[in-house]
PDB file of C-alpha atoms in Angstrom:
ATOM      1  CA  MET A   1      84.783  67.171 124.255  1.00  0.00           C
ATOM      2  CA  TYR A   2      84.392  69.081 121.498  1.00  0.00           C
ATOM      3  CA  SER A   3      81.941  71.470 123.301  1.00  0.00           C
ATOM      4  CA  TRP A   4      85.172  71.853 125.774  1.00  0.00           C
ATOM      5  CA  PHE A   5      87.390  72.281 122.474  1.00  0.00           C
ATOM      6  CA  LEU A   6      84.928  75.180 121.436  1.00  0.00           C
ATOM      7  CA  LEU A   7      84.713  76.680 124.934  1.00  0.00           C
ATOM      8  CA  LEU A   8      88.824  76.827 125.038  1.00  0.00           C
ATOM      9  CA  SER A   9      88.715  78.836 121.459  1.00  0.00           C
ATOM     10  CA  LEU A  10      86.028  81.127 122.929  1.00  0.00           C
ATOM     11  CA  ARG A  11      88.038  82.012 125.892  1.00  0.00           C
ATOM     12  CA  ILE A  12      91.205  82.583 124.123  1.00  0.00           C
ATOM     13  CA  TRP A  13      89.420  84.689 121.508  1.00  0.00           C
ATOM     14  CA  GLN A  14      88.226  86.817 124.491  1.00  0.00           C
ATOM     15  CA  GLY A  15      91.602  87.027 125.431  1.00  0.00           C
ATOM     16  CA  ALA A  16      91.519  84.894 128.792  1.00  0.00           C
ATOM     17  CA  PRO A  17      94.874  84.341 130.747  1.00  0.00           C
ATOM     18  CA  PRO A  18      96.396  81.116 130.696  1.00  0.00           C
ATOM     19  CA  GLU A  19      95.478  80.565 134.378  1.00  0.00           C
ATOM     20  CA  ALA A  20      91.895  80.613 133.231  1.00  0.00           C
ATOM     21  CA  ILE A  21      92.432  77.921 130.680  1.00  0.00           C
ATOM     22  CA  GLU A  22      94.564  75.908 133.073  1.00  0.00           C
ATOM     23  CA  GLU A  23      91.230  76.010 135.257  1.00  0.00           C
ATOM     24  CA  LEU A  24      89.227  74.757 132.450  1.00  0.00           C
ATOM     25  CA  LEU A  25      91.492  71.872 131.867  1.00  0.00           C
ATOM     26  CA  CYS A  26      91.361  71.216 135.502  1.00  0.00           C
ATOM     27  CA  GLU A  27      87.452  70.973 135.277  1.00  0.00           C
ATOM     28  CA  LEU A  28      87.736  68.827 132.319  1.00  0.00           C
ATOM     29  CA  MET A  29      89.901  66.315 134.017  1.00  0.00           C
ATOM     30  CA  GLY A  30      87.705  66.486 137.030  1.00  0.00           C
ATOM     31  CA  TRP A  31      84.985  65.013 134.771  1.00  0.00           C
ATOM     32  CA  GLY A  32      87.287  61.972 134.074  1.00  0.00           C
ATOM     33  CA  MET A  33      88.400  63.374 130.408  1.00  0.00           C
ATOM     34  CA  ALA A  34      92.097  63.509 129.617  1.00  0.00           C
ATOM     35  CA  PRO A  35      93.187  66.605 127.181  1.00  0.00           C
ATOM     36  CA  SER A  36      93.650  65.886 124.111  1.00  0.00           C
ATOM     37  CA  VAL A  37      96.314  67.249 121.856  1.00  0.00           C
ATOM     38  CA  GLN A  38      93.951  70.136 120.705  1.00  0.00           C
ATOM     39  CA  HIS A  39      93.750  71.039 124.294  1.00  0.00           C
ATOM     40  CA  PHE A  40      97.371  71.438 125.218  1.00  0.00           C
ATOM     41  CA  GLU A  41      97.667  73.520 121.742  1.00  0.00           C
ATOM     42  CA  HIS A  42      95.324  76.043 123.051  1.00  0.00           C
ATOM     43  CA  LEU A  43      97.282  76.178 126.250  1.00  0.00           C
ATOM     44  CA  ALA A  44     100.769  76.615 125.064  1.00  0.00           C
ATOM     45  CA  GLU A  45      99.409  79.287 122.554  1.00  0.00           C
ATOM     46  CA  THR A  46      97.764  81.077 125.341  1.00  0.00           C
ATOM     47  CA  TYR A  47     100.967  81.290 127.288  1.00  0.00           C
ATOM     48  CA  ALA A  48     102.827  82.271 124.576  1.00  0.00           C
ATOM     49  CA  LEU A  49     100.321  85.213 123.432  1.00  0.00           C
ATOM     50  CA  HIS A  50     100.727  86.597 127.088  1.00  0.00           C
ATOM     51  CA  ARG A  51     104.409  86.402 126.972  1.00  0.00           C
ATOM     52  CA  GLU A  52     104.764  83.460 129.039  1.00  0.00           C
ATOM     53  CA  VAL A  53     106.930  81.623 126.784  1.00  0.00           C
ATOM     54  CA  ALA A  54     108.710  79.092 129.198  1.00  0.00           C
ATOM     55  CA  ALA A  55     105.732  78.047 130.259  1.00  0.00           C
ATOM     56  CA  ALA A  56     104.277  77.640 126.709  1.00  0.00           C
ATOM     57  CA  GLU A  57     107.376  75.265 126.148  1.00  0.00           C
ATOM     58  CA  LEU A  58     106.820  73.372 129.285  1.00  0.00           C
ATOM     59  CA  VAL A  59     103.270  72.605 127.824  1.00  0.00           C
ATOM     60  CA  LEU A  60     105.055  70.370 125.121  1.00  0.00           C
ATOM     61  CA  ASP A  61     106.733  68.360 127.549  1.00  0.00           C
ATOM     62  CA  ARG A  62     103.314  68.418 129.389  1.00  0.00           C
ATOM     63  CA  MET A  63     102.038  66.973 126.230  1.00  0.00           C
ATOM     64  CA  GLN A  64     104.379  64.211 125.519  1.00  0.00           C
ATOM     65  CA  ALA A  65     104.238  63.181 129.647  1.00  0.00           C
ATOM     66  CA  ALA A  66     100.504  62.655 128.686  1.00  0.00           C
ATOM     67  CA  GLY A  67     101.120  60.112 125.685  1.00  0.00           C
ATOM     68  CA  HIS A  68     100.724  63.001 123.001  1.00  0.00           C
ATOM     69  CA  THR A  69     103.337  63.865 120.585  1.00  0.00           C
ATOM     70  CA  PRO A  70     103.149  67.815 119.699  1.00  0.00           C
ATOM     71  CA  LEU A  71     102.410  67.918 115.897  1.00  0.00           C
ATOM     72  CA  LEU A  72     103.592  70.447 113.138  1.00  0.00           C
ATOM     73  CA  ARG A  73     100.466  72.065 113.815  1.00  0.00           C
ATOM     74  CA  THR A  74     101.034  72.357 117.304  1.00  0.00           C
ATOM     75  CA  TYR A  75     104.758  74.083 116.990  1.00  0.00           C
ATOM     76  CA  ASN A  76     102.893  76.344 114.380  1.00  0.00           C
ATOM     77  CA  ARG A  77     100.370  77.546 116.540  1.00  0.00           C
ATOM     78  CA  LEU A  78     102.911  78.020 119.371  1.00  0.00           C
ATOM     79  CA  LEU A  79     105.182  80.184 116.695  1.00  0.00           C
ATOM     80  CA  SER A  80     102.259  82.330 115.809  1.00  0.00           C
ATOM     81  CA  GLY A  81     101.730  83.098 119.371  1.00  0.00           C
ATOM     82  CA  ILE A  82     105.455  83.746 119.880  1.00  0.00           C
ATOM     83  CA  ALA A  83     105.449  85.773 116.694  1.00  0.00           C
ATOM     84  CA  MET A  84     102.997  88.238 118.309  1.00  0.00           C
ATOM     85  CA  ASN A  85     105.450  89.495 120.718  1.00  0.00           C
ATOM     86  CA  GLY A  86     108.358  89.516 118.412  1.00  0.00           C
ATOM     87  CA  ASP A  87     110.320  87.306 120.559  1.00  0.00           C
ATOM     88  CA  MET A  88     113.060  85.919 118.135  1.00  0.00           C
ATOM     89  CA  ALA A  89     114.905  84.146 120.628  1.00  0.00           C
ATOM     90  CA  ALA A  90     111.934  81.516 121.829  1.00  0.00           C
ATOM     91  CA  ALA A  91     111.054  81.610 118.134  1.00  0.00           C
ATOM     92  CA  THR A  92     114.651  80.117 117.259  1.00  0.00           C
ATOM     93  CA  ARG A  93     114.243  77.558 120.374  1.00  0.00           C
ATOM     94  CA  VAL A  94     110.609  76.130 119.233  1.00  0.00           C
ATOM     95  CA  PHE A  95     111.921  76.085 115.637  1.00  0.00           C
ATOM     96  CA  ALA A  96     114.819  73.869 116.667  1.00  0.00           C
ATOM     97  CA  ARG A  97     113.027  71.857 118.627  1.00  0.00           C
ATOM     98  CA  LEU A  98     110.354  71.432 115.667  1.00  0.00           C
ATOM     99  CA  LYS A  99     113.361  69.980 113.557  1.00  0.00           C
ATOM    100  CA  THR A 100     114.945  67.882 116.503  1.00  0.00           C
ATOM    101  CA  GLN A 101     111.506  65.981 116.791  1.00  0.00           C
ATOM    102  CA  GLY A 102     111.941  65.224 112.848  1.00  0.00           C
ATOM    103  CA  LEU A 103     109.170  67.422 112.070  1.00  0.00           C
ATOM    104  CA  LYS A 104     109.509  69.463 108.507  1.00  0.00           C
ATOM    105  CA  PRO A 105     108.207  73.145 108.286  1.00  0.00           C
ATOM    106  CA  ASP A 106     105.321  74.209 106.148  1.00  0.00           C
ATOM    107  CA  VAL A 107     104.491  77.828 105.048  1.00  0.00           C
ATOM    108  CA  GLN A 108     102.739  78.480 107.900  1.00  0.00           C
ATOM    109  CA  THR A 109     105.731  77.746 109.689  1.00  0.00           C
ATOM    110  CA  MET A 110     107.656  79.798 108.046  1.00  0.00           C
ATOM    111  CA  ARG A 111     105.049  82.685 107.636  1.00  0.00           C
ATOM    112  CA  ALA A 112     105.088  82.919 111.796  1.00  0.00           C
ATOM    113  CA  LEU A 113     108.974  83.147 111.576  1.00  0.00           C
ATOM    114  CA  PHE A 114     109.064  86.020 109.014  1.00  0.00           C
ATOM    115  CA  LYS A 115     106.087  87.645 110.780  1.00  0.00           C
ATOM    116  CA  CYS A 116     108.209  87.518 114.040  1.00  0.00           C
ATOM    117  CA  VAL A 117     111.233  89.138 112.485  1.00  0.00           C
ATOM    118  CA  ARG A 118     109.091  91.985 111.337  1.00  0.00           C
ATOM    119  CA  LEU A 119     107.490  92.717 114.895  1.00  0.00           C
ATOM    120  CA  TYR A 120     110.616  91.987 116.540  1.00  0.00           C
ATOM    121  CA  ALA A 121     112.274  94.827 114.374  1.00  0.00           C
ATOM    122  CA  GLY A 122     109.267  96.891 115.633  1.00  0.00           C
ATOM    123  CA  ARG A 123     110.050  96.684 118.706  1.00  0.00           C
ATOM    124  CA  VAL A 124     113.600  97.666 118.490  1.00  0.00           C
ATOM    125  CA  ARG A 125     112.909 100.722 116.800  1.00  0.00           C
ATOM    126  CA  VAL A 126     110.517 101.791 119.416  1.00  0.00           C
ATOM    127  CA  GLU A 127     112.757 100.864 122.470  1.00  0.00           C
ATOM    128  CA  THR A 128     115.437 102.652 120.525  1.00  0.00           C
ATOM    129  CA  ALA A 129     113.372 106.169 120.247  1.00  0.00           C
ATOM    130  CA  ARG A 130     112.132 105.787 123.880  1.00  0.00           C
ATOM    131  CA  LYS A 131     115.703 105.467 125.239  1.00  0.00           C
ATOM    132  CA  GLN A 132     116.685 108.372 122.761  1.00  0.00           C
ATOM    133  CA  ALA A 133     113.874 110.471 124.260  1.00  0.00           C
ATOM    134  CA  LEU A 134     115.125 109.706 127.680  1.00  0.00           C
ATOM    135  CA  SER A 135     118.904 110.638 127.100  1.00  0.00           C
ATOM    136  CA  LYS A 136     120.346 113.931 127.767  1.00  0.00           C
ATOM    137  CA  PRO A 137     119.364 116.205 124.613  1.00  0.00           C
ATOM    138  CA  GLY A 138     122.468 116.584 122.644  1.00  0.00           C
ATOM    139  CA  ASP A 139     124.080 113.866 123.590  1.00  0.00           C
ATOM    140  CA  THR A 140     125.160 112.848 120.309  1.00  0.00           C
ATOM    141  CA  GLY A 141     127.866 110.348 122.230  1.00  0.00           C
ATOM    142  CA  VAL A 142     124.512 108.312 123.568  1.00  0.00           C
ATOM    143  CA  ALA A 143     122.378 108.510 120.052  1.00  0.00           C
ATOM    144  CA  ALA A 144     125.443 107.268 118.295  1.00  0.00           C
ATOM    145  CA  HIS A 145     125.617 104.119 120.654  1.00  0.00           C
ATOM    146  CA  LEU A 146     121.687 103.365 120.538  1.00  0.00           C
ATOM    147  CA  LEU A 147     121.918 103.362 116.604  1.00  0.00           C
ATOM    148  CA  SER A 148     124.956 101.247 116.450  1.00  0.00           C
ATOM    149  CA  GLN A 149     123.284  98.956 119.009  1.00  0.00           C
ATOM    150  CA  ARG A 150     119.991  98.703 116.904  1.00  0.00           C
ATOM    151  CA  THR A 151     122.227  98.442 113.809  1.00  0.00           C
ATOM    152  CA  GLY A 152     123.798  95.212 115.498  1.00  0.00           C
ATOM    153  CA  LEU A 153     120.608  93.887 116.673  1.00  0.00           C
ATOM    154  CA  PHE A 154     118.979  94.131 113.255  1.00  0.00           C
ATOM    155  CA  LEU A 155     122.106  92.592 111.278  1.00  0.00           C
ATOM    156  CA  ALA A 156     121.744  89.548 113.527  1.00  0.00           C
ATOM    157  CA  ALA A 157     117.952  89.425 112.741  1.00  0.00           C
ATOM    158  CA  TYR A 158     118.728  89.786 109.074  1.00  0.00           C
ATOM    159  CA  SER A 159     121.114  86.972 109.238  1.00  0.00           C
ATOM    160  CA  GLN A 160     118.662  84.729 110.958  1.00  0.00           C
ATOM    161  CA  LEU A 161     115.978  85.940 108.642  1.00  0.00           C
ATOM    162  CA  ALA A 162     118.166  84.828 105.932  1.00  0.00           C
ATOM    163  CA  VAL A 163     118.950  81.444 107.388  1.00  0.00           C
ATOM    164  CA  TRP A 164     114.793  80.565 107.694  1.00  0.00           C
ATOM    165  CA  GLN A 165     114.628  81.984 104.261  1.00  0.00           C
ATOM    166  CA  GLY A 166     117.352  79.648 103.202  1.00  0.00           C
ATOM    167  CA  GLU A 167     115.875  76.633 105.105  1.00  0.00           C
ATOM    168  CA  MET A 168     112.351  77.428 103.283  1.00  0.00           C
ATOM    169  CA  VAL A 169     114.202  77.368  99.714  1.00  0.00           C
ATOM    170  CA  ALA A 170     115.783  74.020 100.835  1.00  0.00           C
ATOM    171  CA  ALA A 171     112.570  72.635 101.792  1.00  0.00           C
ATOM    172  CA  GLY A 172     110.984  73.284  98.599  1.00  0.00           C
ATOM    173  CA  LEU A 173     108.265  75.756 100.068  1.00  0.00           C
ATOM    174  CA  LYS A 174     106.627  78.110  97.612  1.00  0.00           C
ATOM    175  CA  HIS A 175     105.383  81.714  99.334  1.00  0.00           C
ATOM    176  CA  THR A 176     102.016  82.215  99.588  1.00  0.00           C
ATOM    177  CA  PRO A 177     101.111  86.107  99.418  1.00  0.00           C
ATOM    178  CA  THR A 178     101.056  86.572 103.008  1.00  0.00           C
ATOM    179  CA  SER A 179     104.180  84.868 103.815  1.00  0.00           C
ATOM    180  CA  MET A 180     105.841  86.857 101.222  1.00  0.00           C
ATOM    181  CA  HIS A 181     104.041  89.912 102.736  1.00  0.00           C
ATOM    182  CA  HIS A 182     105.771  89.095 106.034  1.00  0.00           C
ATOM    183  CA  LEU A 183     109.191  88.414 104.573  1.00  0.00           C
ATOM    184  CA  LEU A 184     109.081  91.783 102.787  1.00  0.00           C
ATOM    185  CA  ALA A 185     107.822  93.746 105.368  1.00  0.00           C
ATOM    186  CA  ALA A 186     110.668  92.251 107.887  1.00  0.00           C
ATOM    187  CA  LEU A 187     113.333  93.347 105.278  1.00  0.00           C
ATOM    188  CA  ASP A 188     111.740  96.908 105.426  1.00  0.00           C
ATOM    189  CA  ARG A 189     111.392  97.171 109.157  1.00  0.00           C
ATOM    190  CA  LEU A 190     115.319  96.017 109.103  1.00  0.00           C
ATOM    191  CA  GLY A 191     115.627  98.728 107.006  1.00  0.00           C
ATOM    192  CA  TYR A 192     117.479  96.541 103.939  1.00  0.00           C
ATOM    193  CA  VAL A 193     114.892  98.149 101.730  1.00  0.00           C
ATOM    194  CA  ASP A 194     116.925  97.192  98.415  1.00  0.00           C
ATOM    195  CA  ASP A 195     116.811  93.723  99.375  1.00  0.00           C
ATOM    196  CA  CYS A 196     112.923  94.085 100.154  1.00  0.00           C
ATOM    197  CA  LEU A 197     112.397  95.867  96.656  1.00  0.00           C
ATOM    198  CA  GLN A 198     114.486  93.246  94.528  1.00  0.00           C
ATOM    199  CA  LEU A 199     112.788  90.476  96.155  1.00  0.00           C
ATOM    200  CA  ALA A 200     109.258  91.848  95.432  1.00  0.00           C
ATOM    201  CA  LYS A 201     110.433  92.809  91.818  1.00  0.00           C
ATOM    202  CA  LEU A 202     111.466  89.428  91.261  1.00  0.00           C
ATOM    203  CA  ASN A 203     108.230  87.662  92.677  1.00  0.00           C
ATOM    204  CA  GLU A 204     106.134  90.128  90.556  1.00  0.00           C
ATOM    205  CA  GLU A 205     108.340  89.181  87.240  1.00  0.00           C
ATOM    206  CA  LYS A 206     107.565  85.493  88.094  1.00  0.00           C
ATOM    207  CA  LYS A 207     103.618  85.972  88.721  1.00  0.00           C
ATOM    208  CA  THR A 208     102.431  89.196  87.794  1.00  0.00           C
ATOM    209  CA  GLY A 209      99.487  90.230  90.014  1.00  0.00           C
ATOM    210  CA  VAL A 210      99.771  87.736  92.698  1.00  0.00           C
ATOM    211  CA  TYR A 211     101.607  90.043  94.801  1.00  0.00           C
ATOM    212  CA  LYS A 212      99.424  92.953  95.308  1.00  0.00           C
ATOM    213  CA  ALA A 213      99.165  91.922  98.800  1.00  0.00           C
ATOM    214  CA  HIS A 214     102.777  93.344  98.946  1.00  0.00           C
ATOM    215  CA  ARG A 215     101.750  96.743  97.964  1.00  0.00           C
ATOM    216  CA  THR A 216     102.061  98.589 101.225  1.00  0.00           C
ATOM    217  CA  ALA A 217     105.344  96.783 102.417  1.00  0.00           C
ATOM    218  CA  LEU A 218     106.705  97.977  98.871  1.00  0.00           C
ATOM    219  CA  MET A 219     105.144 101.483  99.142  1.00  0.00           C
ATOM    220  CA  VAL A 220     107.330 101.995 102.604  1.00  0.00           C
ATOM    221  CA  ALA A 221     110.294 100.661 101.260  1.00  0.00           C
ATOM    222  CA  SER A 222     109.671 102.750  98.052  1.00  0.00           C
ATOM    223  CA  ARG A 223     109.439 105.956 100.252  1.00  0.00           C
ATOM    224  CA  SER A 224     112.317 104.890 102.394  1.00  0.00           C
ATOM    225  CA  ARG A 225     114.575 104.505  99.570  1.00  0.00           C
ATOM    226  CA  GLN A 226     113.423 108.040  98.219  1.00  0.00           C
ATOM    227  CA  VAL A 227     114.231 109.851 101.745  1.00  0.00           C
ATOM    228  CA  LYS A 228     117.593 108.100 101.702  1.00  0.00           C
ATOM    229  CA  HIS A 229     118.340 109.309  98.286  1.00  0.00           C
ATOM    230  CA  ALA A 230     116.954 112.782  99.218  1.00  0.00           C
ATOM    231  CA  SER A 231     119.438 112.690 102.314  1.00  0.00           C
ATOM    232  CA  SER A 232     122.316 112.010 100.223  1.00  0.00           C
ATOM    233  CA  ALA A 233     121.704 114.659  98.064  1.00  0.00           C
ATOM    234  CA  VAL A 234     121.674 117.525 100.438  1.00  0.00           C
TER     235      VAL A 234
END
């Protein structure tokens, strides 16, 4: 059974599609062995990494039908896969399901959610730039509409980020350097530079030197603020 676990891990590391993982599980069952929680976790994560989120969520149902109860680790792995694609809608659904099951998030859960917001913001920026590039040159109306649309999406994402951060505080969870880095980077990518700087400064004052991992996010935020001030001065 452990050899199958290692084989699945290797195939995922190699970037195997979900169909390949499904075939391995079928072969496993053909030998008279029932898939374990870990096997289903591998499958769900693979579907999420390949942007087949609906199928990934169905794996949770398949786990339960097989007599297994999804663990917090199960949800964390699924959220990590979802975060890689910046799918905030899916992350919100899965996180709600986690809580409905009576599980409490840990720092790994929150790290995945913050990372999801960061990558989502990056996707929105790229898509906005792509649409602007395809629009008619000099069409200020389209440019203004796209920027307004992006602002609305960022505001919604910022509100969700604030809710998740609030839940983390309410649960008594403390940031690790990695989770704080993703939170700061998310704020920066969403354009909330002042929030990013204030939060980083607050944590640096609490534990000097612990947050050096966030230096990149802080440098980007500082540059953004300098550009904004320079533009205002012109």
